[in-house]
Amino acid sequence: VSLSPGHSVANLSQAEEAVQHGATFITHLFNAMLPFHHRDPGIVGLLTSDKIPAGRRVFYGMISDGIHTNPAALRIAHRAHPKGLVLVTDAIAGMGLAPGRHTLGQQVVEIDGLNTYIAGTKTLSGSVATMDTCVRHFQEATGCSVETALEAASLHPAQLLGIEHKKGTLNYDSDADFLMLNDNLYVQATYIAGEEVWRQDAFGM
């Protein structure tokens, strides 16, 4: 179980108290939370707080779709606390659907490229970006190594959940769940338990 503050107006001391009581993850850093202020940086301040218990790492999720978070914000967070970054998609059920209006449950959304709005508004309603899109955007925005970008989507989430002995690496005795990527970080094939379950065909489908 991971306790995760986020989408909150908590100040820094409240956020630090949450960590001292077991919180380990920040949901959607910068999104729908108290804006950063130099006298009280709010939850964002956990990235460099000196009140994190010894031996504890605070992880934080960032929606790296090029829409929810400005590239400069990605760079600031990554440079402040690179080992805590977890890339998240915030993808909704509309991911993969054609542009236009779709009814998802009781919500009508409008998909326009990677933008997803509550229909008739300009209010963001999740994302339709895939994880490989987020990895590519993060790597481009920060100039980090491919390995660093991939760890933010694999190793760090596994460490957050305490399952890095089985997931998030290609170490011996880890689960054989992995992707094959091309040099541009587009998915070419997917394997689960060592079995290929999907492969990009010659037509790019």
PDB file of C-alpha atoms in Angstrom:
ATOM      1  CA  VAL A   1       0.000   0.000   0.000  1.00  0.00           C
ATOM      2  CA  SER A   2       1.320   3.449  -0.915  1.00  0.00           C
ATOM      3  CA  LEU A   3      -0.190   6.561   0.604  1.00  0.00           C
ATOM      4  CA  SER A   4      -0.223   9.394  -1.901  1.00  0.00           C
ATOM      5  CA  PRO A   5      -0.995  13.067  -1.248  1.00  0.00           C
ATOM      6  CA  GLY A   6      -1.944  15.122  -4.260  1.00  0.00           C
ATOM      7  CA  HIS A   7      -4.611  17.383  -5.785  1.00  0.00           C
ATOM      8  CA  SER A   8      -4.391  19.222  -2.498  1.00  0.00           C
ATOM      9  CA  VAL A   9      -3.860  22.666  -1.005  1.00  0.00           C
ATOM     10  CA  ALA A  10      -1.655  21.177   1.728  1.00  0.00           C
ATOM     11  CA  ASN A  11       1.258  23.350   2.786  1.00  0.00           C
ATOM     12  CA  LEU A  12       4.791  21.996   3.125  1.00  0.00           C
ATOM     13  CA  SER A  13       4.612  21.232   6.849  1.00  0.00           C
ATOM     14  CA  GLN A  14       1.375  19.283   6.318  1.00  0.00           C
ATOM     15  CA  ALA A  15       2.962  17.387   3.424  1.00  0.00           C
ATOM     16  CA  GLU A  16       6.033  16.594   5.546  1.00  0.00           C
ATOM     17  CA  GLU A  17       3.770  15.334   8.329  1.00  0.00           C
ATOM     18  CA  ALA A  18       2.027  13.071   5.808  1.00  0.00           C
ATOM     19  CA  VAL A  19       5.405  11.601   4.799  1.00  0.00           C
ATOM     20  CA  GLN A  20       6.382  11.127   8.442  1.00  0.00           C
ATOM     21  CA  HIS A  21       3.161   9.114   8.820  1.00  0.00           C
ATOM     22  CA  GLY A  22       3.881   6.887   5.822  1.00  0.00           C
ATOM     23  CA  ALA A  23       3.080   8.759   2.610  1.00  0.00           C
ATOM     24  CA  THR A  24       5.539   7.829  -0.137  1.00  0.00           C
ATOM     25  CA  PHE A  25       4.178   9.253  -3.389  1.00  0.00           C
ATOM     26  CA  ILE A  26       2.918  12.591  -4.734  1.00  0.00           C
ATOM     27  CA  THR A  27       0.054  12.302  -7.203  1.00  0.00           C
ATOM     28  CA  HIS A  28       0.429  14.335 -10.415  1.00  0.00           C
ATOM     29  CA  LEU A  29       3.034  16.826  -9.240  1.00  0.00           C
ATOM     30  CA  PHE A  30       2.043  20.455  -9.986  1.00  0.00           C
ATOM     31  CA  ASN A  31      -1.477  19.522 -11.178  1.00  0.00           C
ATOM     32  CA  ALA A  32      -4.459  20.655  -9.084  1.00  0.00           C
ATOM     33  CA  MET A  33      -2.367  21.493  -6.023  1.00  0.00           C
ATOM     34  CA  LEU A  34      -1.300  24.616  -4.172  1.00  0.00           C
ATOM     35  CA  PRO A  35       0.965  26.563  -6.568  1.00  0.00           C
ATOM     36  CA  PHE A  36       4.650  26.755  -5.677  1.00  0.00           C
ATOM     37  CA  HIS A  37       5.449  29.802  -3.531  1.00  0.00           C
ATOM     38  CA  HIS A  38       8.928  30.708  -2.328  1.00  0.00           C
ATOM     39  CA  ARG A  39       7.833  31.072   1.319  1.00  0.00           C
ATOM     40  CA  ASP A  40       5.777  27.885   1.348  1.00  0.00           C
ATOM     41  CA  PRO A  41       6.365  25.603  -1.634  1.00  0.00           C
ATOM     42  CA  GLY A  42       3.515  23.293  -0.635  1.00  0.00           C
ATOM     43  CA  ILE A  43       3.649  19.634  -1.627  1.00  0.00           C
ATOM     44  CA  VAL A  44       6.247  20.446  -4.305  1.00  0.00           C
ATOM     45  CA  GLY A  45       8.674  21.229  -1.466  1.00  0.00           C
ATOM     46  CA  LEU A  46       8.834  17.526  -0.571  1.00  0.00           C
ATOM     47  CA  LEU A  47      11.258  17.069  -3.476  1.00  0.00           C
ATOM     48  CA  THR A  48      13.995  18.837  -1.496  1.00  0.00           C
ATOM     49  CA  SER A  49      12.661  18.676   2.069  1.00  0.00           C
ATOM     50  CA  ASP A  50      15.161  17.997   4.862  1.00  0.00           C
ATOM     51  CA  LYS A  51      12.413  16.492   7.026  1.00  0.00           C
ATOM     52  CA  ILE A  52      12.032  13.213   5.151  1.00  0.00           C
ATOM     53  CA  PRO A  53      12.722  10.279   7.533  1.00  0.00           C
ATOM     54  CA  ALA A  54      16.119   8.623   7.067  1.00  0.00           C
ATOM     55  CA  GLY A  55      16.066   5.821   4.530  1.00  0.00           C
ATOM     56  CA  ARG A  56      12.764   6.990   3.008  1.00  0.00           C
ATOM     57  CA  ARG A  57      12.420   8.187  -0.567  1.00  0.00           C
ATOM     58  CA  VAL A  58       9.499  10.295  -1.726  1.00  0.00           C
ATOM     59  CA  PHE A  59       8.397   9.445  -5.255  1.00  0.00           C
ATOM     60  CA  TYR A  60       6.299  11.744  -7.407  1.00  0.00           C
ATOM     61  CA  GLY A  61       4.235  11.202 -10.510  1.00  0.00           C
ATOM     62  CA  MET A  62       4.344  13.561 -13.475  1.00  0.00           C
ATOM     63  CA  ILE A  63       2.036  13.531 -16.476  1.00  0.00           C
ATOM     64  CA  SER A  64       4.612  13.870 -19.225  1.00  0.00           C
ATOM     65  CA  ASP A  65       2.231  14.230 -22.166  1.00  0.00           C
ATOM     66  CA  GLY A  66       3.321  17.735 -23.197  1.00  0.00           C
ATOM     67  CA  ILE A  67      -0.033  19.154 -22.096  1.00  0.00           C
ATOM     68  CA  HIS A  68      -0.514  18.712 -18.353  1.00  0.00           C
ATOM     69  CA  THR A  69       2.996  19.841 -17.407  1.00  0.00           C
ATOM     70  CA  ASN A  70       5.237  22.404 -19.075  1.00  0.00           C
ATOM     71  CA  PRO A  71       8.656  21.035 -20.125  1.00  0.00           C
ATOM     72  CA  ALA A  72      10.343  23.544 -17.785  1.00  0.00           C
ATOM     73  CA  ALA A  73       8.402  22.083 -14.849  1.00  0.00           C
ATOM     74  CA  LEU A  74       9.547  18.602 -15.867  1.00  0.00           C
ATOM     75  CA  ARG A  75      13.147  19.824 -15.916  1.00  0.00           C
ATOM     76  CA  ILE A  76      12.859  21.553 -12.522  1.00  0.00           C
ATOM     77  CA  ALA A  77      11.405  18.483 -10.817  1.00  0.00           C
ATOM     78  CA  HIS A  78      13.779  16.050 -12.474  1.00  0.00           C
ATOM     79  CA  ARG A  79      16.866  18.083 -11.573  1.00  0.00           C
ATOM     80  CA  ALA A  80      15.667  18.528  -7.997  1.00  0.00           C
ATOM     81  CA  HIS A  81      14.900  14.853  -7.353  1.00  0.00           C
ATOM     82  CA  PRO A  82      15.712  12.558 -10.307  1.00  0.00           C
ATOM     83  CA  LYS A  83      15.502   9.248  -8.404  1.00  0.00           C
ATOM     84  CA  GLY A  84      11.919   9.929  -7.318  1.00  0.00           C
ATOM     85  CA  LEU A  85      10.358  10.621 -10.701  1.00  0.00           C
ATOM     86  CA  VAL A  86       7.612   8.262 -11.868  1.00  0.00           C
ATOM     87  CA  LEU A  87       6.155   8.922 -15.309  1.00  0.00           C
ATOM     88  CA  VAL A  88       2.383   8.519 -15.452  1.00  0.00           C
ATOM     89  CA  THR A  89      -0.005   8.825 -18.388  1.00  0.00           C
ATOM     90  CA  ASP A  90      -3.260   9.837 -16.642  1.00  0.00           C
ATOM     91  CA  ALA A  91      -4.797   8.011 -19.611  1.00  0.00           C
ATOM     92  CA  ILE A  92      -8.560   7.605 -19.712  1.00  0.00           C
ATOM     93  CA  ALA A  93     -10.642   4.973 -21.522  1.00  0.00           C
ATOM     94  CA  GLY A  94     -10.582   7.171 -24.622  1.00  0.00           C
ATOM     95  CA  MET A  95      -6.932   6.407 -25.311  1.00  0.00           C
ATOM     96  CA  GLY A  96      -6.700   4.999 -28.819  1.00  0.00           C
ATOM     97  CA  LEU A  97     -10.089   6.333 -29.942  1.00  0.00           C
ATOM     98  CA  ALA A  98     -10.463   8.622 -32.953  1.00  0.00           C
ATOM     99  CA  PRO A  99     -10.672  12.407 -32.526  1.00  0.00           C
ATOM    100  CA  GLY A 100     -14.138  13.745 -31.709  1.00  0.00           C
ATOM    101  CA  ARG A 101     -16.756  13.285 -28.990  1.00  0.00           C
ATOM    102  CA  HIS A 102     -17.057  10.065 -27.031  1.00  0.00           C
ATOM    103  CA  THR A 103     -19.213   8.977 -24.105  1.00  0.00           C
ATOM    104  CA  LEU A 104     -17.075   7.319 -21.442  1.00  0.00           C
ATOM    105  CA  GLY A 105     -19.292   6.122 -18.631  1.00  0.00           C
ATOM    106  CA  GLN A 106     -21.376   9.143 -17.691  1.00  0.00           C
ATOM    107  CA  GLN A 107     -18.854  11.643 -19.071  1.00  0.00           C
ATOM    108  CA  VAL A 108     -18.814  13.069 -22.582  1.00  0.00           C
ATOM    109  CA  VAL A 109     -15.292  13.980 -23.646  1.00  0.00           C
ATOM    110  CA  GLU A 110     -13.805  15.549 -26.733  1.00  0.00           C
ATOM    111  CA  ILE A 111     -10.504  14.217 -28.071  1.00  0.00           C
ATOM    112  CA  ASP A 112      -8.360  16.599 -30.082  1.00  0.00           C
ATOM    113  CA  GLY A 113      -4.889  15.181 -30.680  1.00  0.00           C
ATOM    114  CA  LEU A 114      -3.460  14.505 -27.209  1.00  0.00           C
ATOM    115  CA  ASN A 115      -5.890  17.016 -25.673  1.00  0.00           C
ATOM    116  CA  THR A 116      -8.928  15.554 -23.932  1.00  0.00           C
ATOM    117  CA  TYR A 117     -11.602  17.956 -22.718  1.00  0.00           C
ATOM    118  CA  ILE A 118     -14.928  17.687 -20.964  1.00  0.00           C
ATOM    119  CA  ALA A 119     -17.162  18.192 -24.001  1.00  0.00           C
ATOM    120  CA  GLY A 120     -18.071  21.811 -24.652  1.00  0.00           C
ATOM    121  CA  THR A 121     -15.309  23.163 -22.383  1.00  0.00           C
ATOM    122  CA  LYS A 122     -11.556  23.618 -22.310  1.00  0.00           C
ATOM    123  CA  THR A 123     -11.290  21.721 -19.005  1.00  0.00           C
ATOM    124  CA  LEU A 124      -8.776  18.886 -19.284  1.00  0.00           C
ATOM    125  CA  SER A 125     -10.266  15.465 -18.670  1.00  0.00           C
ATOM    126  CA  GLY A 126      -7.339  13.130 -18.233  1.00  0.00           C
ATOM    127  CA  SER A 127      -5.065  12.225 -21.111  1.00  0.00           C
ATOM    128  CA  VAL A 128      -4.951   9.915 -24.116  1.00  0.00           C
ATOM    129  CA  ALA A 129      -1.147   9.717 -24.246  1.00  0.00           C
ATOM    130  CA  THR A 130       0.506   6.311 -24.127  1.00  0.00           C
ATOM    131  CA  MET A 131       3.427   5.589 -21.827  1.00  0.00           C
ATOM    132  CA  ASP A 132       5.929   5.473 -24.684  1.00  0.00           C
ATOM    133  CA  THR A 133       4.714   8.940 -25.731  1.00  0.00           C
ATOM    134  CA  CYS A 134       5.373  10.169 -22.190  1.00  0.00           C
ATOM    135  CA  VAL A 135       8.839   8.593 -22.134  1.00  0.00           C
ATOM    136  CA  ARG A 136       9.763  10.237 -25.437  1.00  0.00           C
ATOM    137  CA  HIS A 137       8.452  13.636 -24.317  1.00  0.00           C
ATOM    138  CA  PHE A 138      10.283  13.424 -20.981  1.00  0.00           C
ATOM    139  CA  GLN A 139      13.559  12.459 -22.626  1.00  0.00           C
ATOM    140  CA  GLU A 140      13.265  15.273 -25.154  1.00  0.00           C
ATOM    141  CA  ALA A 141      12.240  17.858 -22.553  1.00  0.00           C
ATOM    142  CA  THR A 142      15.021  17.062 -20.088  1.00  0.00           C
ATOM    143  CA  GLY A 143      17.798  15.864 -22.360  1.00  0.00           C
ATOM    144  CA  CYS A 144      18.320  12.914 -20.009  1.00  0.00           C
ATOM    145  CA  SER A 145      19.709   9.584 -21.139  1.00  0.00           C
ATOM    146  CA  VAL A 146      17.444   6.921 -22.604  1.00  0.00           C
ATOM    147  CA  GLU A 147      18.218   4.758 -19.572  1.00  0.00           C
ATOM    148  CA  THR A 148      17.089   7.507 -17.181  1.00  0.00           C
ATOM    149  CA  ALA A 149      13.844   8.030 -19.095  1.00  0.00           C
ATOM    150  CA  LEU A 150      13.082   4.318 -19.123  1.00  0.00           C
ATOM    151  CA  GLU A 151      13.826   3.922 -15.413  1.00  0.00           C
ATOM    152  CA  ALA A 152      11.243   6.615 -14.659  1.00  0.00           C
ATOM    153  CA  ALA A 153       8.647   4.393 -16.352  1.00  0.00           C
ATOM    154  CA  SER A 154       9.815   1.041 -14.995  1.00  0.00           C
ATOM    155  CA  LEU A 155      12.310   0.860 -12.118  1.00  0.00           C
ATOM    156  CA  HIS A 156      11.006   3.817 -10.095  1.00  0.00           C
ATOM    157  CA  PRO A 157       7.359   2.660 -10.074  1.00  0.00           C
ATOM    158  CA  ALA A 158       8.524  -0.799  -9.021  1.00  0.00           C
ATOM    159  CA  GLN A 159      10.621   0.714  -6.202  1.00  0.00           C
ATOM    160  CA  LEU A 160       7.663   2.806  -5.073  1.00  0.00           C
ATOM    161  CA  LEU A 161       5.536  -0.345  -4.809  1.00  0.00           C
ATOM    162  CA  GLY A 162       8.325  -2.388  -3.220  1.00  0.00           C
ATOM    163  CA  ILE A 163       8.343  -4.957  -6.038  1.00  0.00           C
ATOM    164  CA  GLU A 164      11.689  -4.127  -7.647  1.00  0.00           C
ATOM    165  CA  HIS A 165      12.914  -7.657  -6.907  1.00  0.00           C
ATOM    166  CA  LYS A 166      10.449  -8.893  -9.572  1.00  0.00           C
ATOM    167  CA  LYS A 167       9.541  -5.892 -11.736  1.00  0.00           C
ATOM    168  CA  GLY A 168      11.232  -2.880 -13.303  1.00  0.00           C
ATOM    169  CA  THR A 169      14.559  -4.475 -14.246  1.00  0.00           C
ATOM    170  CA  LEU A 170      15.951  -7.163 -16.535  1.00  0.00           C
ATOM    171  CA  ASN A 171      17.841  -8.769 -13.655  1.00  0.00           C
ATOM    172  CA  TYR A 172      18.114 -12.532 -13.357  1.00  0.00           C
ATOM    173  CA  ASP A 173      15.009 -14.013 -11.687  1.00  0.00           C
ATOM    174  CA  SER A 174      12.869 -10.924 -12.408  1.00  0.00           C
ATOM    175  CA  ASP A 175       9.564 -11.460 -14.192  1.00  0.00           C
ATOM    176  CA  ALA A 176      10.077 -11.593 -17.958  1.00  0.00           C
ATOM    177  CA  ASP A 177       7.652  -8.739 -18.686  1.00  0.00           C
ATOM    178  CA  PHE A 178       9.301  -6.329 -21.101  1.00  0.00           C
ATOM    179  CA  LEU A 179       9.041  -4.266 -24.278  1.00  0.00           C
ATOM    180  CA  MET A 180      11.169  -4.120 -27.383  1.00  0.00           C
ATOM    181  CA  LEU A 181      11.728  -0.511 -28.491  1.00  0.00           C
ATOM    182  CA  ASN A 182      13.310   0.936 -31.598  1.00  0.00           C
ATOM    183  CA  ASP A 183      15.999   3.616 -31.470  1.00  0.00           C
ATOM    184  CA  ASN A 184      13.316   6.330 -31.378  1.00  0.00           C
ATOM    185  CA  LEU A 185      11.622   4.696 -28.350  1.00  0.00           C
ATOM    186  CA  TYR A 186       8.545   3.449 -30.192  1.00  0.00           C
ATOM    187  CA  VAL A 187       7.205   0.087 -29.008  1.00  0.00           C
ATOM    188  CA  GLN A 188       7.901  -2.758 -31.425  1.00  0.00           C
ATOM    189  CA  ALA A 189       6.827  -5.757 -29.352  1.00  0.00           C
ATOM    190  CA  THR A 190       5.427  -6.629 -25.923  1.00  0.00           C
ATOM    191  CA  TYR A 191       6.261  -9.718 -23.857  1.00  0.00           C
ATOM    192  CA  ILE A 192       4.490 -11.040 -20.766  1.00  0.00           C
ATOM    193  CA  ALA A 193       6.104 -13.875 -18.804  1.00  0.00           C
ATOM    194  CA  GLY A 194       8.529 -14.300 -21.705  1.00  0.00           C
ATOM    195  CA  GLU A 195       5.788 -14.774 -24.298  1.00  0.00           C
ATOM    196  CA  GLU A 196       5.288 -12.308 -27.130  1.00  0.00           C
ATOM    197  CA  VAL A 197       1.740 -10.951 -26.903  1.00  0.00           C
ATOM    198  CA  TRP A 198       1.931  -8.120 -29.460  1.00  0.00           C
ATOM    199  CA  ARG A 199       4.159  -7.072 -32.327  1.00  0.00           C
ATOM    200  CA  GLN A 200       4.121  -4.028 -34.602  1.00  0.00           C
ATOM    201  CA  ASP A 201       3.250  -5.229 -38.091  1.00  0.00           C
ATOM    202  CA  ALA A 202       4.801  -4.039 -41.315  1.00  0.00           C
ATOM    203  CA  PHE A 203       2.035  -1.479 -41.806  1.00  0.00           C
ATOM    204  CA  GLY A 204       2.632   0.218 -38.433  1.00  0.00           C
ATOM    205  CA  MET A 205      -0.629  -1.048 -36.917  1.00  0.00           C
TER     206      MET A 205
END
